[in-house]
PDB file of C-alpha atoms in Angstrom:
ATOM      1  CA  MET A   1     -20.782  12.036  11.029  1.00 71.00           C
ATOM      2  CA  LYS A   2     -20.780  14.879   8.601  1.00 71.00           C
ATOM      3  CA  ALA A   3     -20.922  17.296  11.268  1.00 73.00           C
ATOM      4  CA  ILE A   4     -18.119  16.255  12.609  1.00 69.00           C
ATOM      5  CA  ASP A   5     -16.096  15.734   9.685  1.00 69.00           C
ATOM      6  CA  LYS A   6     -16.837  19.141   8.854  1.00 68.00           C
ATOM      7  CA  GLY A   7     -15.319  20.178  12.303  1.00 69.00           C
ATOM      8  CA  LEU A   8     -12.121  18.241  11.775  1.00 71.00           C
ATOM      9  CA  ALA A   9     -12.034  19.523   8.049  1.00 69.00           C
ATOM     10  CA  ARG A  10      -8.252  21.712   8.559  1.00 70.00           C
ATOM     11  CA  GLY A  11      -6.308  19.839   5.433  1.00 70.00           C
ATOM     12  CA  LYS A  12      -3.491  18.900   7.768  1.00 72.00           C
ATOM     13  CA  VAL A  13      -2.550  16.864  10.344  1.00 76.00           C
ATOM     14  CA  GLU A  14      -2.616  17.887  13.576  1.00 75.00           C
ATOM     15  CA  GLY A  15      -0.902  16.040  16.910  1.00 79.00           C
ATOM     16  CA  LYS A  16       0.105  12.666  16.299  1.00 82.00           C
ATOM     17  CA  ARG A  17      -2.977  11.530  14.241  1.00 86.00           C
ATOM     18  CA  GLN A  18      -1.590  10.291  11.117  1.00 90.00           C
ATOM     19  CA  TRP A  19      -4.896  10.854   9.046  1.00 92.00           C
ATOM     20  CA  TYR A  20      -6.394  14.537   8.530  1.00 91.00           C
ATOM     21  CA  VAL A  21      -9.972  15.373   6.812  1.00 92.00           C
ATOM     22  CA  ASN A  22     -10.025  17.758   4.004  1.00 94.00           C
ATOM     23  CA  GLY A  23     -12.551  20.598   3.181  1.00 91.00           C
ATOM     24  CA  GLN A  24     -14.099  17.862   0.556  1.00 92.00           C
ATOM     25  CA  GLY A  25     -15.275  15.995   3.966  1.00 91.00           C
ATOM     26  CA  GLN A  26     -12.135  13.280   2.891  1.00 94.00           C
ATOM     27  CA  THR A  27     -10.654  11.497   5.258  1.00 94.00           C
ATOM     28  CA  MET A  28      -6.386  11.346   4.126  1.00 96.00           C
ATOM     29  CA  VAL A  29      -4.530   8.552   5.629  1.00 96.00           C
ATOM     30  CA  VAL A  30      -0.518   9.228   6.338  1.00 95.00           C
ATOM     31  CA  VAL A  31       1.454   6.514   5.204  1.00 95.00           C
ATOM     32  CA  PRO A  32       4.729   7.005   6.371  1.00 91.00           C
ATOM     33  CA  LYS A  33       7.483   6.158   4.672  1.00 90.00           C
ATOM     34  CA  PRO A  34       7.223   2.341   3.875  1.00 85.00           C
ATOM     35  CA  ASP A  35      10.404  -0.460   4.391  1.00 80.00           C
ATOM     36  CA  GLU A  36      10.821  -2.721   1.323  1.00 87.00           C
ATOM     37  CA  PHE A  37       7.198  -4.561   1.289  1.00 89.00           C
ATOM     38  CA  TRP A  38       6.546  -7.542  -0.467  1.00 85.00           C
ATOM     39  CA  MET A  39       4.903  -6.800  -3.760  1.00 89.00           C
ATOM     40  CA  GLY A  40       2.590  -9.043  -6.619  1.00 87.00           C
ATOM     41  CA  GLU A  41       1.871 -12.532  -6.142  1.00 85.00           C
ATOM     42  CA  GLY A  42       3.396 -15.734  -7.288  1.00 84.00           C
ATOM     43  CA  GLN A  43       6.127 -15.473  -9.524  1.00 87.00           C
ATOM     44  CA  GLU A  44       5.397 -11.981 -10.074  1.00 88.00           C
ATOM     45  CA  LYS A  45       6.204 -11.508  -6.182  1.00 88.00           C
ATOM     46  CA  HIS A  46       9.303  -9.416  -5.354  1.00 90.00           C
ATOM     47  CA  ARG A  47      10.877  -6.600  -3.259  1.00 90.00           C
ATOM     48  CA  ARG A  48       9.773  -2.795  -3.375  1.00 92.00           C
ATOM     49  CA  LYS A  49      10.743   0.242  -1.795  1.00 92.00           C
ATOM     50  CA  ILE A  50       8.985   3.461  -1.462  1.00 94.00           C
ATOM     51  CA  ASP A  51      11.280   6.639  -0.858  1.00 92.00           C
ATOM     52  CA  ARG A  52       8.514   8.957   0.482  1.00 93.00           C
ATOM     53  CA  SER A  53       5.727   9.461   2.723  1.00 93.00           C
ATOM     54  CA  PHE A  54       2.296  10.002   0.971  1.00 95.00           C
ATOM     55  CA  ALA A  55      -1.608  10.327   1.675  1.00 96.00           C
ATOM     56  CA  ILE A  56      -4.488   8.458   0.229  1.00 97.00           C
ATOM     57  CA  ALA A  57      -8.300   9.022   0.883  1.00 97.00           C
ATOM     58  CA  SER A  58      -9.138   5.880   3.485  1.00 97.00           C
ATOM     59  CA  LYS A  59     -12.826   5.377   0.791  1.00 97.00           C
ATOM     60  CA  GLU A  60     -12.969   5.895  -2.741  1.00 97.00           C
ATOM     61  CA  VAL A  61     -14.349   9.244  -4.095  1.00 98.00           C
ATOM     62  CA  THR A  62     -18.130   9.075  -3.885  1.00 98.00           C
ATOM     63  CA  VAL A  63     -20.643   9.584  -6.801  1.00 98.00           C
ATOM     64  CA  ASP A  64     -21.524  12.874  -4.282  1.00 97.00           C
ATOM     65  CA  GLN A  65     -18.379  14.239  -4.193  1.00 97.00           C
ATOM     66  CA  PHE A  66     -17.629  13.851  -7.903  1.00 98.00           C
ATOM     67  CA  LEU A  67     -20.790  15.027  -8.325  1.00 98.00           C
ATOM     68  CA  ARG A  68     -19.758  18.694  -6.691  1.00 97.00           C
ATOM     69  CA  PHE A  69     -16.909  18.750  -9.908  1.00 97.00           C
ATOM     70  CA  ARG A  70     -18.642  17.459 -12.466  1.00 96.00           C
ATOM     71  CA  LYS A  71     -22.687  18.430 -11.438  1.00 96.00           C
ATOM     72  CA  GLY A  72     -24.709  16.684 -14.130  1.00 93.00           C
ATOM     73  CA  TYR A  73     -21.809  13.790 -14.590  1.00 96.00           C
ATOM     74  CA  GLN A  74     -23.195  10.786 -16.169  1.00 96.00           C
ATOM     75  CA  TYR A  75     -22.251   7.502 -14.061  1.00 96.00           C
ATOM     76  CA  PHE A  76     -24.347   3.941 -14.173  1.00 96.00           C
ATOM     77  CA  LYS A  77     -26.812   4.813 -12.108  1.00 96.00           C
ATOM     78  CA  GLN A  78     -27.837   1.294 -11.779  1.00 96.00           C
ATOM     79  CA  TYR A  79     -24.416   0.179 -10.664  1.00 96.00           C
ATOM     80  CA  ALA A  80     -24.601   3.244  -8.038  1.00 97.00           C
ATOM     81  CA  PRO A  81     -28.102   3.428  -6.693  1.00 96.00           C
ATOM     82  CA  THR A  82     -27.528   6.009  -3.981  1.00 97.00           C
ATOM     83  CA  GLU A  83     -24.849   8.676  -3.795  1.00 97.00           C
ATOM     84  CA  ASP A  84     -23.226   7.431  -1.055  1.00 97.00           C
ATOM     85  CA  CYS A  85     -21.531   4.898  -3.337  1.00 98.00           C
ATOM     86  CA  PRO A  86     -18.152   4.575  -5.304  1.00 98.00           C
ATOM     87  CA  VAL A  87     -18.477   7.035  -8.256  1.00 98.00           C
ATOM     88  CA  ASN A  88     -17.953   4.487 -11.434  1.00 97.00           C
ATOM     89  CA  GLY A  89     -17.536   4.829 -15.360  1.00 96.00           C
ATOM     90  CA  VAL A  90     -14.878   7.853 -14.706  1.00 97.00           C
ATOM     91  CA  SER A  91     -11.658   7.779 -17.420  1.00 97.00           C
ATOM     92  CA  TRP A  92      -8.239   8.323 -16.179  1.00 96.00           C
ATOM     93  CA  TYR A  93      -8.009  12.438 -17.729  1.00 97.00           C
ATOM     94  CA  GLU A  94     -11.717  12.452 -15.716  1.00 97.00           C
ATOM     95  CA  ALA A  95      -9.575  11.179 -12.480  1.00 97.00           C
ATOM     96  CA  ALA A  96      -6.706  13.666 -12.959  1.00 97.00           C
ATOM     97  CA  GLY A  97      -9.679  16.976 -13.636  1.00 97.00           C
ATOM     98  CA  TYR A  98     -10.892  15.822 -10.631  1.00 98.00           C
ATOM     99  CA  CYS A  99      -7.308  15.783  -8.757  1.00 98.00           C
ATOM    100  CA  ASN A 100      -6.706  19.310 -10.130  1.00 97.00           C
ATOM    101  CA  TRP A 101     -10.163  20.715  -8.929  1.00 98.00           C
ATOM    102  CA  LEU A 102      -9.259  19.423  -5.517  1.00 97.00           C
ATOM    103  CA  ASN A 103      -6.205  21.067  -5.696  1.00 97.00           C
ATOM    104  CA  GLU A 104      -8.108  24.403  -6.490  1.00 97.00           C
ATOM    105  CA  GLN A 105     -10.703  23.801  -3.819  1.00 96.00           C
ATOM    106  CA  GLU A 106      -7.793  22.549  -0.880  1.00 95.00           C
ATOM    107  CA  GLY A 107      -5.831  26.061  -2.057  1.00 95.00           C
ATOM    108  CA  ILE A 108      -2.717  23.952  -2.806  1.00 96.00           C
ATOM    109  CA  ALA A 109      -0.245  26.137  -5.202  1.00 97.00           C
ATOM    110  CA  LYS A 110      -0.561  25.596  -8.706  1.00 96.00           C
ATOM    111  CA  GLU A 111       3.336  24.304  -8.385  1.00 97.00           C
ATOM    112  CA  GLU A 112       2.666  21.827  -6.321  1.00 97.00           C
ATOM    113  CA  TRP A 113      -0.266  20.073  -8.970  1.00 98.00           C
ATOM    114  CA  CYS A 114       0.502  16.928 -10.340  1.00 98.00           C
ATOM    115  CA  TYR A 115      -0.847  17.054 -13.184  1.00 98.00           C
ATOM    116  CA  LEU A 116      -0.788  19.706 -16.643  1.00 97.00           C
ATOM    117  CA  PRO A 117      -3.651  20.343 -18.917  1.00 96.00           C
ATOM    118  CA  ASN A 118      -2.811  20.235 -22.435  1.00 97.00           C
ATOM    119  CA  GLU A 119      -2.136  23.303 -24.617  1.00 96.00           C
ATOM    120  CA  ASN A 120      -6.155  23.653 -24.781  1.00 96.00           C
ATOM    121  CA  GLY A 121      -6.345  23.470 -20.889  1.00 94.00           C
ATOM    122  CA  LYS A 122      -8.095  20.391 -20.823  1.00 95.00           C
ATOM    123  CA  TYR A 123      -7.360  17.122 -19.331  1.00 95.00           C
ATOM    124  CA  GLU A 124      -7.505  14.468 -21.993  1.00 95.00           C
ATOM    125  CA  ALA A 125      -5.270  13.573 -25.236  1.00 96.00           C
ATOM    126  CA  GLY A 126      -1.959  15.599 -24.941  1.00 96.00           C
ATOM    127  CA  MET A 127      -2.220  16.440 -21.156  1.00 97.00           C
ATOM    128  CA  LYS A 128       1.315  15.653 -18.949  1.00 96.00           C
ATOM    129  CA  MET A 129       2.275  14.254 -15.576  1.00 96.00           C
ATOM    130  CA  ALA A 130       4.336  17.716 -14.114  1.00 96.00           C
ATOM    131  CA  GLU A 131       7.795  16.776 -13.582  1.00 94.00           C
ATOM    132  CA  ASN A 132       8.828  15.434 -10.322  1.00 95.00           C
ATOM    133  CA  TYR A 133       5.096  15.097  -9.727  1.00 97.00           C
ATOM    134  CA  LEU A 134       5.837  12.328  -6.873  1.00 95.00           C
ATOM    135  CA  ARG A 135       7.542  14.893  -4.920  1.00 94.00           C
ATOM    136  CA  ARG A 136       4.706  17.462  -5.190  1.00 96.00           C
ATOM    137  CA  THR A 137       2.376  17.605  -2.275  1.00 95.00           C
ATOM    138  CA  GLY A 138      -0.981  18.329  -4.928  1.00 97.00           C
ATOM    139  CA  TYR A 139      -3.768  15.400  -5.187  1.00 98.00           C
ATOM    140  CA  ARG A 140      -2.815  12.681  -7.535  1.00 98.00           C
ATOM    141  CA  LEU A 141      -3.617   9.156  -8.591  1.00 97.00           C
ATOM    142  CA  PRO A 142      -1.707   6.536  -6.478  1.00 96.00           C
ATOM    143  CA  PRO A 143       0.874   4.675  -8.447  1.00 95.00           C
ATOM    144  CA  GLU A 144       0.866   1.014  -8.312  1.00 95.00           C
ATOM    145  CA  ALA A 145       3.555   0.462  -5.604  1.00 95.00           C
ATOM    146  CA  GLU A 146       1.466   2.782  -3.412  1.00 96.00           C
ATOM    147  CA  TRP A 147      -1.543   1.439  -3.921  1.00 96.00           C
ATOM    148  CA  GLU A 148      -0.756  -2.009  -3.245  1.00 94.00           C
ATOM    149  CA  HIS A 149       1.180  -1.088   0.114  1.00 95.00           C
ATOM    150  CA  SER A 150      -1.453   0.677   1.290  1.00 96.00           C
ATOM    151  CA  CYS A 151      -3.486  -2.192   0.066  1.00 95.00           C
ATOM    152  CA  ARG A 152      -1.288  -4.829   2.340  1.00 93.00           C
ATOM    153  CA  ALA A 153      -1.401  -3.064   5.411  1.00 92.00           C
ATOM    154  CA  GLY A 154       1.853  -4.716   6.203  1.00 89.00           C
ATOM    155  CA  ALA A 155       0.195  -8.702   5.332  1.00 89.00           C
ATOM    156  CA  ASP A 156       2.659 -10.879   3.806  1.00 86.00           C
ATOM    157  CA  THR A 157      -0.786 -13.006   2.909  1.00 87.00           C
ATOM    158  CA  ALA A 158      -3.051 -13.206  -0.182  1.00 87.00           C
ATOM    159  CA  PHE A 159      -5.552 -10.698   1.445  1.00 91.00           C
ATOM    160  CA  PHE A 160      -4.539  -8.416   4.005  1.00 94.00           C
ATOM    161  CA  PHE A 161      -6.965 -10.170   6.716  1.00 92.00           C
ATOM    162  CA  GLY A 162      -5.381 -13.593   6.190  1.00 89.00           C
ATOM    163  CA  GLU A 163      -5.476 -16.805   3.766  1.00 87.00           C
ATOM    164  CA  PRO A 164      -9.026 -17.647   4.131  1.00 86.00           C
ATOM    165  CA  ALA A 165     -11.322 -16.780   1.449  1.00 89.00           C
ATOM    166  CA  ASP A 166     -14.275 -17.316   3.652  1.00 91.00           C
ATOM    167  CA  LEU A 167     -13.459 -13.835   5.727  1.00 94.00           C
ATOM    168  CA  LEU A 168     -13.824 -11.840   2.222  1.00 94.00           C
ATOM    169  CA  GLY A 169     -17.221 -10.400   2.963  1.00 94.00           C
ATOM    170  CA  LYS A 170     -16.461  -8.850   6.081  1.00 96.00           C
ATOM    171  CA  TYR A 171     -14.113  -6.404   3.855  1.00 96.00           C
ATOM    172  CA  ALA A 172     -15.101  -6.538   0.648  1.00 96.00           C
ATOM    173  CA  TRP A 173     -18.295  -5.906  -1.187  1.00 96.00           C
ATOM    174  CA  TYR A 174     -17.672  -8.691  -4.604  1.00 94.00           C
ATOM    175  CA  SER A 175     -20.304 -10.713  -6.233  1.00 91.00           C
ATOM    176  CA  GLY A 176     -21.105 -12.525  -3.597  1.00 91.00           C
ATOM    177  CA  ASN A 177     -22.714 -10.300  -1.241  1.00 94.00           C
ATOM    178  CA  SER A 178     -23.579  -7.105  -2.646  1.00 94.00           C
ATOM    179  CA  LEU A 179     -26.532  -8.488  -5.678  1.00 91.00           C
ATOM    180  CA  SER A 180     -23.618  -7.355  -7.861  1.00 92.00           C
ATOM    181  CA  ILE A 181     -24.205  -3.197  -7.590  1.00 96.00           C
ATOM    182  CA  SER A 182     -21.823  -1.454  -5.462  1.00 97.00           C
ATOM    183  CA  GLN A 183     -22.645  -0.386  -1.996  1.00 97.00           C
ATOM    184  CA  PRO A 184     -22.086   2.995   0.369  1.00 98.00           C
ATOM    185  CA  VAL A 185     -18.367   3.255   0.931  1.00 97.00           C
ATOM    186  CA  GLY A 186     -17.307   1.781   4.054  1.00 96.00           C
ATOM    187  CA  THR A 187     -19.639   0.226   5.163  1.00 97.00           C
ATOM    188  CA  LEU A 188     -17.167  -3.043   6.003  1.00 97.00           C
ATOM    189  CA  ARG A 189     -13.866  -3.159   7.897  1.00 97.00           C
ATOM    190  CA  PRO A 190     -11.323  -1.121   6.770  1.00 97.00           C
ATOM    191  CA  ASN A 191      -7.612  -2.775   6.931  1.00 96.00           C
ATOM    192  CA  ASP A 192      -4.889  -2.125   9.420  1.00 95.00           C
ATOM    193  CA  LEU A 193      -3.977   1.410   7.883  1.00 96.00           C
ATOM    194  CA  GLY A 194      -7.989   2.823   7.958  1.00 96.00           C
ATOM    195  CA  PHE A 195      -8.443   1.951   4.356  1.00 97.00           C
ATOM    196  CA  PHE A 196     -12.156   0.770   3.238  1.00 98.00           C
ATOM    197  CA  ASP A 197     -13.082  -1.605   0.268  1.00 97.00           C
ATOM    198  CA  MET A 198      -9.463  -1.905  -0.722  1.00 95.00           C
ATOM    199  CA  HIS A 199     -10.197  -5.718  -2.005  1.00 94.00           C
ATOM    200  CA  GLY A 200     -13.622  -4.354  -3.801  1.00 92.00           C
ATOM    201  CA  ASN A 201     -16.603  -2.129  -3.973  1.00 93.00           C
TER     202      ASN A 201
END
């Protein structure tokens, strides 16, 4: 699979596909500009509209992928026993730094980067979001609405696969089926947009 991914790693959508593989081997799913969708639960449920298309990785960032960015990163190994498990213990600042590292690796122009370092050139207190960051093409963390729309994949039910909680183990790793440790990413079923582990790992 790694060899196939490497052959597809062009960093752009080709043909009619709604996905592409970046230079790090991450599959990015393109979510076309959504219509209005239901967001939230219970009394917080409301209609929401996103006025742009965007792309999100189909799987969580793994320990292996994060270590390419920050060698020697101290994650909680007892909860991520192999390097194909999702990385853990990452702060928002470290995630922002990882996004800009991806921008650099992928050759994305700095005018398109979404995070600006602080006056010391660090991704920590004092850093800022770039003006118009939602319109830029650089890597960034998804706002809540983009994440929820991607997770729901058009569903209006409690879970993207419907209501029955007894199906959860087919789509998510949680305390009931994971021995309280994370598992290799993408080993259970994806949602209808092709995203894995959206309900837990």
